[in-house]
Amino acid sequence: MKPKKPIYNYSGLKNENLGIRVVAHIVMIISVILAIFPFALLISSSLTSTEAIAIYGYGFIPRDFSLSAYEYLFKAWNVIGKAYLITILVTVIGTVLSMLITTLLAFGLAWKKTPGRKIIMVLLVITLLFHGGAVSTYVIYTNVLHVQDTIWGLILPGMLMNAFSVILFMNYFKNTISLDLMEAAQIDGANMFDIYWRIYMPLSLPLIGTLGLISAIGYWNDWNNSLFYISSSAHDLYTIPRVLREMQETVRFIASYPDSGLSGIEIPSASVQMAIAVIGILPILIAYPFFQRFFVAGISIGGVKE
Amino acid sequence: MNKPSFIQRIKKSNIKNFILVWLMMLPGLTYLFFNNFLPMYGITIAFKRLDFSLENVLASPYIGFENFEFLFESDAILIYIRNTVLYNAAFIILNIIVPVTLAILFTSIRGKRLKGLYQTMILLPFLMSWVVVTYMAFALFSGENGLFNSWIVANGGSRINFYGERAKAFWPFILVFFNMWKGTGFTFLFYYASVIAISPNLYEAAKLDGASYWQQVKYITLPSIKPIIITMFILGIANIFRTDYGLFYLVTKNSGQLYDVTQTIDMFVFNALKGQGDLVQSSAASVMQSLVGFVLVVSANLVLRKVDSDNALF
Amino acid sequence: MKNHIQLVFALMLAVIATFALAGCNEITDTTGTGSQTTETGTDTTSGGIPTTAIDEEGDVVMAFLHAGNIQTSTDKVEAAVSAYVRSKLGFGIEFKLLNVFDQTTVYTNWLVAGEEIDLINVAFSDPSLYINEKRVREISSLITETNTPNLFAELENHGESKVLGVDGKLYGIGTWESYAYTGYSYTIRKDVLEAAGLYGDGEGQYSHLEQITYSDLDRIFTAVRNVMPTTGDGLTVYPCSAIAGTQNYASGLIPFDPMGNNLLPLAVMLMDPVTGEFTEEVVNYYETDEYKEYVEWIGNAFENGYIHPDAAITTDWFSDFFATEQFVGVLLQTEPGIRYEWETATGLDLIQLPLSTSYTYFTAPAISLMIPSKSERPYRTMQFLDLLYSDEYLINLLQYGVEGEEWEFADQEHGLIWEASEGSHANYVIGGFWGDKSIIYQFVNADDDIEAIIAEVELINSERDLLQATAIINRSPASGFIYDTTSQGTRIRNIEANVLSKYFNTLSVGVGSKGTDGTFTGPGSTYAKFIEALTKAKMYLVVEDKQAQYDAWKSEQEG
């Protein structure tokens, strides 16, 4: 069941009325402008010299154009390059694992006959509401599971699966995937895993695309696990957000304690922070078309029915 | 609308399939056990006085509700609760109406590339950290060289101190705007994924019956995504006592003069315990927030069971 | 159906309760059997508590604070420190790295999880929780039982300013003593003061370290605005850098002893800025006439445009504004070294004009070295501490790394050093985090004029001696008094979170403090609302409680 048909074969809700389509385009263009606005600010600030930022504030057009922020980053490339690799690794492993165990659990919960389904459901909602707190979680992960200073310390704690996604997938499985498509697929007699893997997975690609993207962004931006489970001694496992944060906190600390004797330390300036934010976001933008294919896939299977 | 799906109709509900399904759920359940349930005993520290000289710190003695006292010491907490609930109410409602409208409108757009471009661009704010959003807000509202003030001065007006007491009335709108602006990219995609998953056959049938576009939206699209909207609503009220640090602390620059309209429970707790590493009091606050969410979710679910039992969560 | 729901909930509660209990058992068991803590766990529980350093085993594990600037050569420093300490004391040192900014979170995690750590360094944060929750152990007995002559001498000489103690018990040893000698100055660029015609010894002119008042500040602000209204880039120049943060700009004009509050003043004892005499009455700092006067003064300065419009909320560091020449003056502590640090950082000549005479009050050390209560090598750690307070080589190794590889002496006699080769300078920790700050070398650049620096260092030393001599005379009568917050802790926290964080920054920099009635202090003004909120939060109870405790302490001292 590979996605074959392109998006324009979508045969669901359609509007032939030109007025509505024009309105749709206008609304989207306004949204896009609102969205690009700050991104332009970010890129322009990263290309402005630090002095100009201090004088004129953050502007949308670079005044006093300067590449010094990126040059600074290039100098620290051995740190940032390594952090990139780790971040990509964590994001890929984490997202794939996350989608897998989330959909498996959601599938079990979507089937009305699963024994113990209701209790699991209640427990799931409980986890949504009550959190044990950072410290007890830390104790479990370090003293019981021993994930500290390993890559699993970045992948497992807190981020692999959440009740929110499980409930959304379960709903999707229960409500959105329709019966006639199933019959068209004609796989009576298949076992539950076949049904999950061969029908439910391909059909929920749009949602996997959405929630997978969220999961990936979560992993990409996460510094909390890094702070908790990756000690400074294991800085080979630093991720991009951790590196960025270490730099920012240094600046903040110095600002709070001007007499802390730190003034001799070279601090990354405002434009460097902006540049780091840019190089943190760019890979997600580059990876985005990959997630977009999921949306196409969902629809083309939707069109299989003939 | 809610026909039983194929999976619910499988006749062979034999032991083999039961075991298989449980095996499939096992990784997720194991994770829940270690990640969510084992740490839950940590909630008890909200009722304890910690003693780090004990072999197991978390087994410290109970002291009752003493750790909760700081929350209710001042009646200002009522204002913080009001702010928290009102902001969240606005967020929950707008986060349903705006993205659903966008998602339905989006189906009218043709052209693969254009669609892709819109989708990518609209997601940009979601990718950005609150720190960057804060810089942007400051670039707009700064009293010294903010865009608005530069414009006001250029037009002969006098500067407005946007972070000051007299600009208080702007902030609910500013915060709602930034929240929507940052979150809509994702919620839109999410609802769009649900809208495009609706079976085309339903529309075909409706068209044969002569249904107009609006009738299709009203009788097919909206009812089809109703369960998802309800789920999002319930998940939303679960967190009605919680707010985002980035939006309410960073974007407002924690300006004291705006507290009347911007201070929320989380920000109060953060301000009260700043840098002290006080586990017991922060977990007391968290327990209070969880309990409120719990009561609301259970009540909403009970109502739902009466009105629309198919869509109840549990 | 309803019964069904109830059943589910009953089950759920039961499951949670079970998990809760299971969780507790799980932890107790694993700490005993976990791979990392096995031997040590049995060691302490089986009654084998060591009583001398000889009985203890293994290297001392110390928290090594860095400021986000991780150096790949930290391993080398660790090896060098370990080897050096081993040669002196017979055991090695192991580093556990952490960012100074994350210390609260990371220490808490370590201590709860029972990770191996023997020495922590609590910097710039409230140590009371560490003591109240027994995160750290009491060490006075360790000092008497261990052979630590240097530590003993250090405490004899600097006792008050270097000891972190409560109720006569010792919990930590401080490294800095800068907070004990204090006083605020208006520090201004010399060239600007000269251009305004205000620099010199003449009538109406100001020279370095000349004490000034509100009216002098007003004169300087006006003159600076007239002579330098904008920078070369056409931006407004602000004569006073008052921007919100942790600073209390009123402290210069209203000197006080905070009597135990390290952050913002609450219930305090005021000092006369000129005579240096303290009143022995505890007052609400903000309700005093002096503070009211300050609010009016800074409010007028703000109205006149002498303060940055974003002062109450900016998160930029004021040196950024200094660099762009938007700020030409700053309110800073009078401590001599600071002026030099600022001059080095900005490349400008600065003049310090004190707002009060310098004085001393007792305060908890800003940075304290403490031993966690579950440390298994307290005696060895004490010996290591003893070395830290006397060994110049060790402290500078921790601070700057290995001699010859990362730095070389520029002038050994004056403790000046420079990079061994281009870019080799690492600066591992923040100045003065370990041991005695005064024996830490000073870094200079290869192109600096060494002679001038030596002259500067000597000048700083003589200024320091002068200020300290005055400061010691103007000593707060409450030196040694420790405020016990047990009864008022919740109230103080509430005042800080609900009242101070709402009003302090605004009033402190004069932003929008004018009320609807057009005055700074009349009814309806921000100041009046502030005082009302303080009264409503029962601030007077804190004042009364502190006064009572102080009186009791005082009579005990005399009796």
mmCIF file of C-alpha atoms in Angstrom, chain C residues 259-510:
data_model
loop_
_atom_site.group_PDB
_atom_site.id
_atom_site.type_symbol
_atom_site.label_atom_id
_atom_site.label_comp_id
_atom_site.label_asym_id
_atom_site.label_seq_id
_atom_site.Cartn_x
_atom_site.Cartn_y
_atom_site.Cartn_z
ATOM 1 C CA MET C 259 20.001 41.458 58.988
ATOM 2 C CA GLY C 260 19.855 38.183 57.162
ATOM 3 C CA ASN C 261 18.056 38.940 53.898
ATOM 4 C CA ASN C 262 20.474 38.322 51.089
ATOM 5 C CA LEU C 263 18.240 39.319 48.197
ATOM 6 C CA LEU C 264 16.162 42.435 48.637
ATOM 7 C CA PRO C 265 15.921 44.379 51.892
ATOM 8 C CA LEU C 266 12.855 43.892 54.071
ATOM 9 C CA ALA C 267 13.179 44.426 57.804
ATOM 10 C CA VAL C 268 16.456 46.270 58.223
ATOM 11 C CA MET C 269 18.557 48.466 60.439
ATOM 12 C CA LEU C 270 19.466 51.819 58.869
ATOM 13 C CA MET C 271 22.883 53.490 58.939
ATOM 14 C CA ASP C 272 23.623 57.182 58.677
ATOM 15 C CA PRO C 273 25.386 57.568 55.297
ATOM 16 C CA VAL C 274 27.813 60.184 56.617
ATOM 17 C CA THR C 275 28.561 59.286 60.235
ATOM 18 C CA GLY C 276 28.278 55.529 59.701
ATOM 19 C CA GLU C 277 26.215 55.075 62.838
ATOM 20 C CA PHE C 278 23.538 52.398 62.945
ATOM 21 C CA THR C 279 20.176 52.774 64.625
ATOM 22 C CA GLU C 280 19.326 49.749 66.704
ATOM 23 C CA GLU C 281 15.721 49.812 65.596
ATOM 24 C CA VAL C 282 14.422 47.300 63.061
ATOM 25 C CA VAL C 283 12.284 49.056 60.454
ATOM 26 C CA ASN C 284 10.403 48.331 57.260
ATOM 27 C CA TYR C 285 12.943 49.580 54.722
ATOM 28 C CA TYR C 286 10.304 50.818 52.288
ATOM 29 C CA GLU C 287 8.240 52.675 54.842
ATOM 30 C CA THR C 288 11.089 54.911 55.943
ATOM 31 C CA ASP C 289 11.227 58.594 55.040
ATOM 32 C CA GLU C 290 14.568 57.883 53.411
ATOM 33 C CA TYR C 291 13.071 55.426 50.941
ATOM 34 C CA LYS C 292 10.186 57.769 50.206
ATOM 35 C CA GLU C 293 12.726 60.466 49.433
ATOM 36 C CA TYR C 294 14.585 58.065 47.139
ATOM 37 C CA VAL C 295 11.388 57.182 45.246
ATOM 38 C CA GLU C 296 10.683 60.847 44.626
ATOM 39 C CA TRP C 297 14.233 61.527 43.553
ATOM 40 C CA ILE C 298 14.551 58.610 41.123
ATOM 41 C CA GLY C 299 10.993 59.230 39.889
ATOM 42 C CA ASN C 300 11.986 62.803 39.008
ATOM 43 C CA ALA C 301 15.153 61.562 37.354
ATOM 44 C CA PHE C 302 13.006 59.244 35.245
ATOM 45 C CA GLU C 303 10.541 62.000 34.386
ATOM 46 C CA ASN C 304 13.454 64.191 33.343
ATOM 47 C CA GLY C 305 14.602 61.451 30.974
ATOM 48 C CA TYR C 306 17.814 60.577 32.832
ATOM 49 C CA ILE C 307 16.839 56.909 33.149
ATOM 50 C CA HIS C 308 16.374 54.467 30.273
ATOM 51 C CA PRO C 309 12.647 54.094 29.373
ATOM 52 C CA ASP C 310 12.877 50.277 29.478
ATOM 53 C CA ALA C 311 14.807 50.275 32.756
ATOM 54 C CA ALA C 312 12.229 48.216 34.656
ATOM 55 C CA ILE C 313 12.165 45.302 32.227
ATOM 56 C CA THR C 314 15.343 45.224 30.180
ATOM 57 C CA THR C 315 17.309 41.993 30.327
ATOM 58 C CA ASP C 316 20.402 43.397 28.669
ATOM 59 C CA TRP C 317 23.459 43.789 30.768
ATOM 60 C CA PHE C 318 24.376 47.373 31.506
ATOM 61 C CA SER C 319 27.867 46.899 30.140
ATOM 62 C CA ASP C 320 26.194 46.508 26.725
ATOM 63 C CA PHE C 321 24.793 49.983 27.141
ATOM 64 C CA PHE C 322 28.178 51.141 28.339
ATOM 65 C CA ALA C 323 29.795 49.747 25.230
ATOM 66 C CA THR C 324 27.398 51.676 23.001
ATOM 67 C CA GLU C 325 28.026 54.825 25.076
ATOM 68 C CA GLN C 326 24.324 55.059 25.918
ATOM 69 C CA PHE C 327 25.192 54.827 29.583
ATOM 70 C CA VAL C 328 27.964 56.912 31.023
ATOM 71 C CA GLY C 329 27.414 56.277 34.734
ATOM 72 C CA VAL C 330 26.568 53.275 36.837
ATOM 73 C CA LEU C 331 25.624 52.633 40.466
ATOM 74 C CA LEU C 332 28.023 50.001 41.765
ATOM 75 C CA GLN C 333 29.389 48.691 44.997
ATOM 76 C CA THR C 334 32.391 50.618 46.202
ATOM 77 C CA GLU C 335 34.644 47.557 46.391
ATOM 78 C CA PRO C 336 37.977 48.654 44.898
ATOM 79 C CA GLY C 337 38.572 45.766 42.500
ATOM 80 C CA ILE C 338 35.308 46.412 40.703
ATOM 81 C CA ARG C 339 36.376 49.711 39.267
ATOM 82 C CA TYR C 340 39.469 48.069 37.876
ATOM 83 C CA GLU C 341 37.459 45.183 36.391
ATOM 84 C CA TRP C 342 35.157 47.654 34.720
ATOM 85 C CA GLU C 343 37.997 49.714 33.395
ATOM 86 C CA THR C 344 39.585 46.599 31.937
ATOM 87 C CA ALA C 345 36.297 45.459 30.423
ATOM 88 C CA THR C 346 35.353 48.799 28.891
ATOM 89 C CA GLY C 347 38.766 50.340 28.245
ATOM 90 C CA LEU C 348 37.612 53.575 29.870
ATOM 91 C CA ASP C 349 38.836 55.578 32.853
ATOM 92 C CA LEU C 350 36.234 55.620 35.599
ATOM 93 C CA ILE C 351 35.690 57.776 38.660
ATOM 94 C CA GLN C 352 33.995 56.427 41.796
ATOM 95 C CA LEU C 353 31.890 58.797 43.858
ATOM 96 C CA PRO C 354 30.647 57.032 47.011
ATOM 97 C CA LEU C 355 27.102 57.746 48.129
ATOM 98 C CA SER C 356 27.843 56.690 51.671
ATOM 99 C CA THR C 357 30.766 55.866 53.832
ATOM 100 C CA SER C 358 31.756 52.209 53.615
ATOM 101 C CA TYR C 359 30.558 49.893 56.336
ATOM 102 C CA THR C 360 30.413 46.311 57.463
ATOM 103 C CA TYR C 361 27.539 44.076 58.238
ATOM 104 C CA PHE C 362 27.284 40.421 58.893
ATOM 105 C CA THR C 363 25.921 38.290 56.105
ATOM 106 C CA ALA C 364 25.945 34.696 55.000
ATOM 107 C CA PRO C 365 28.800 34.128 52.544
ATOM 108 C CA ALA C 366 27.824 34.481 48.888
ATOM 109 C CA ILE C 367 29.655 31.268 48.102
ATOM 110 C CA SER C 368 29.873 28.458 50.622
ATOM 111 C CA LEU C 369 31.672 25.156 50.492
ATOM 112 C CA MET C 370 29.564 22.500 52.149
ATOM 113 C CA ILE C 371 29.717 18.767 52.803
ATOM 114 C CA PRO C 372 26.565 16.785 51.891
ATOM 115 C CA SER C 373 25.114 14.870 54.814
ATOM 116 C CA LYS C 374 25.568 11.567 53.027
ATOM 117 C CA SER C 375 29.200 12.149 52.121
ATOM 118 C CA GLU C 376 31.267 9.092 52.972
ATOM 119 C CA ARG C 377 34.550 10.951 53.287
ATOM 120 C CA PRO C 378 33.892 13.991 55.464
ATOM 121 C CA TYR C 379 37.329 13.853 57.101
ATOM 122 C CA ARG C 380 39.226 13.603 53.857
ATOM 123 C CA THR C 381 37.093 16.430 52.482
ATOM 124 C CA MET C 382 38.036 18.582 55.472
ATOM 125 C CA GLN C 383 41.695 17.930 54.832
ATOM 126 C CA PHE C 384 41.216 18.884 51.207
ATOM 127 C CA LEU C 385 39.438 22.083 52.298
ATOM 128 C CA ASP C 386 42.317 22.875 54.588
ATOM 129 C CA LEU C 387 44.646 22.653 51.613
ATOM 130 C CA LEU C 388 42.311 24.838 49.537
ATOM 131 C CA TYR C 389 42.573 27.631 52.072
ATOM 132 C CA SER C 390 46.319 27.746 52.082
ATOM 133 C CA ASP C 391 47.742 26.399 48.862
ATOM 134 C CA GLU C 392 48.213 29.046 46.209
ATOM 135 C CA TYR C 393 49.285 26.446 43.651
ATOM 136 C CA LEU C 394 46.148 24.345 44.088
ATOM 137 C CA ILE C 395 43.706 27.234 43.851
ATOM 138 C CA ASN C 396 45.283 28.634 40.746
ATOM 139 C CA LEU C 397 45.413 25.190 39.197
ATOM 140 C CA LEU C 398 41.651 24.944 39.692
ATOM 141 C CA GLN C 399 41.130 28.434 38.397
ATOM 142 C CA TYR C 400 43.407 28.580 35.375
ATOM 143 C CA GLY C 401 44.648 25.077 34.623
ATOM 144 C CA VAL C 402 48.145 23.714 34.310
ATOM 145 C CA GLU C 403 51.082 26.118 34.482
ATOM 146 C CA GLY C 404 53.202 26.073 31.353
ATOM 147 C CA GLU C 405 50.442 24.608 29.247
ATOM 148 C CA GLU C 406 47.750 27.180 29.712
ATOM 149 C CA TRP C 407 49.396 30.083 31.477
ATOM 150 C CA GLU C 408 52.767 31.443 32.519
ATOM 151 C CA PHE C 409 53.833 34.024 35.051
ATOM 152 C CA ALA C 410 54.047 37.547 33.766
ATOM 153 C CA ASP C 411 55.119 38.731 37.159
ATOM 154 C CA GLN C 412 55.251 36.151 39.905
ATOM 155 C CA GLU C 413 55.724 38.578 42.758
ATOM 156 C CA HIS C 414 52.456 40.394 42.004
ATOM 157 C CA GLY C 415 50.648 37.264 40.925
ATOM 158 C CA LEU C 416 50.183 38.345 37.321
ATOM 159 C CA ILE C 417 49.898 35.686 34.634
ATOM 160 C CA TRP C 418 49.265 35.458 30.904
ATOM 161 C CA GLU C 419 48.482 32.865 28.268
ATOM 162 C CA ALA C 420 51.174 30.278 27.654
ATOM 163 C CA SER C 421 50.321 30.349 23.988
ATOM 164 C CA GLU C 422 47.711 32.086 21.877
ATOM 165 C CA GLY C 423 44.236 30.944 22.956
ATOM 166 C CA SER C 424 45.434 28.560 25.648
ATOM 167 C CA HIS C 425 43.775 30.506 28.475
ATOM 168 C CA ALA C 426 40.764 28.546 29.675
ATOM 169 C CA ASN C 427 39.550 30.003 33.016
ATOM 170 C CA TYR C 428 37.854 26.948 34.448
ATOM 171 C CA VAL C 429 35.879 28.388 37.275
ATOM 172 C CA ILE C 430 34.577 31.694 38.410
ATOM 173 C CA GLY C 431 37.099 33.783 40.285
ATOM 174 C CA GLY C 432 37.173 32.945 43.950
ATOM 175 C CA PHE C 433 34.970 29.876 43.915
ATOM 176 C CA TRP C 434 37.555 27.831 45.734
ATOM 177 C CA GLY C 435 39.367 28.855 48.834
ATOM 178 C CA ASP C 436 40.818 32.278 49.420
ATOM 179 C CA LYS C 437 40.132 34.770 46.639
ATOM 180 C CA SER C 438 43.054 36.947 47.610
ATOM 181 C CA ILE C 439 45.668 34.418 46.513
ATOM 182 C CA ILE C 440 44.247 33.976 43.022
ATOM 183 C CA TYR C 441 46.440 35.306 40.242
ATOM 184 C CA GLN C 442 45.310 37.971 37.885
ATOM 185 C CA PHE C 443 45.202 37.444 34.161
ATOM 186 C CA VAL C 444 46.773 40.052 31.917
ATOM 187 C CA ASN C 445 47.148 40.272 28.167
ATOM 188 C CA ALA C 446 50.561 39.992 26.555
ATOM 189 C CA ASP C 447 50.277 43.527 25.173
ATOM 190 C CA ASP C 448 49.276 45.049 28.520
ATOM 191 C CA ASP C 449 51.643 47.417 30.220
ATOM 192 C CA ILE C 450 52.820 45.279 33.156
ATOM 193 C CA GLU C 451 54.281 48.248 35.032
ATOM 194 C CA ALA C 452 50.969 50.094 34.856
ATOM 195 C CA ILE C 453 49.076 47.036 36.020
ATOM 196 C CA ILE C 454 51.372 46.572 38.981
ATOM 197 C CA ALA C 455 50.863 50.221 39.874
ATOM 198 C CA GLU C 456 47.127 49.724 39.532
ATOM 199 C CA VAL C 457 47.197 46.621 41.733
ATOM 200 C CA GLU C 458 49.081 48.540 44.389
ATOM 201 C CA LEU C 459 46.615 51.395 44.163
ATOM 202 C CA ILE C 460 43.725 48.963 44.507
ATOM 203 C CA ASN C 461 45.355 47.397 47.520
ATOM 204 C CA SER C 462 45.862 50.732 49.225
ATOM 205 C CA GLU C 463 42.288 51.779 48.411
ATOM 206 C CA ARG C 464 41.056 48.471 49.757
ATOM 207 C CA ASP C 465 42.978 48.934 52.963
ATOM 208 C CA LEU C 466 41.536 52.419 53.337
ATOM 209 C CA LEU C 467 37.955 51.346 52.686
ATOM 210 C CA GLN C 468 38.259 48.327 54.897
ATOM 211 C CA ALA C 469 39.666 50.379 57.722
ATOM 212 C CA THR C 470 36.598 52.654 57.535
ATOM 213 C CA ALA C 471 34.279 49.724 57.057
ATOM 214 C CA ILE C 472 35.531 47.973 60.132
ATOM 215 C CA ILE C 473 34.948 51.072 62.240
ATOM 216 C CA ASN C 474 31.411 51.404 60.855
ATOM 217 C CA ARG C 475 30.437 47.949 61.934
ATOM 218 C CA SER C 476 26.800 47.016 62.323
ATOM 219 C CA PRO C 477 25.879 46.255 65.937
ATOM 220 C CA ALA C 478 23.930 43.289 64.543
ATOM 221 C CA SER C 479 27.096 41.575 63.315
ATOM 222 C CA GLY C 480 26.763 37.966 64.319
ATOM 223 C CA PHE C 481 22.990 38.112 64.667
ATOM 224 C CA ILE C 482 21.173 35.437 62.671
ATOM 225 C CA TYR C 483 17.484 35.844 61.964
ATOM 226 C CA ASP C 484 15.491 32.664 62.467
ATOM 227 C CA THR C 485 12.731 32.702 59.830
ATOM 228 C CA THR C 486 10.764 29.748 61.181
ATOM 229 C CA SER C 487 7.728 31.748 62.265
ATOM 230 C CA GLN C 488 7.734 34.344 59.454
ATOM 231 C CA GLY C 489 9.159 32.319 56.533
ATOM 232 C CA THR C 490 5.866 31.884 54.685
ATOM 233 C CA ARG C 491 5.025 35.554 55.175
ATOM 234 C CA ILE C 492 8.400 36.705 53.879
ATOM 235 C CA ARG C 493 8.058 34.478 50.840
ATOM 236 C CA ASN C 494 4.590 35.842 50.193
ATOM 237 C CA ILE C 495 5.839 39.416 50.480
ATOM 238 C CA GLU C 496 8.668 38.689 48.076
ATOM 239 C CA ALA C 497 6.507 36.952 45.476
ATOM 240 C CA ASN C 498 3.349 39.052 45.669
ATOM 241 C CA VAL C 499 4.491 42.493 46.702
ATOM 242 C CA LEU C 500 8.193 43.042 46.072
ATOM 243 C CA SER C 501 8.229 41.404 42.633
ATOM 244 C CA LYS C 502 5.272 43.550 41.678
ATOM 245 C CA TYR C 503 6.501 46.946 42.857
ATOM 246 C CA PHE C 504 10.202 46.851 43.576
ATOM 247 C CA ASN C 505 11.662 47.107 40.056
ATOM 248 C CA THR C 506 9.240 49.837 39.100
ATOM 249 C CA LEU C 507 9.957 52.026 42.111
ATOM 250 C CA SER C 508 13.651 51.258 42.186
ATOM 251 C CA VAL C 509 14.229 52.758 38.717
ATOM 252 C CA GLY C 510 11.479 55.374 38.919
#
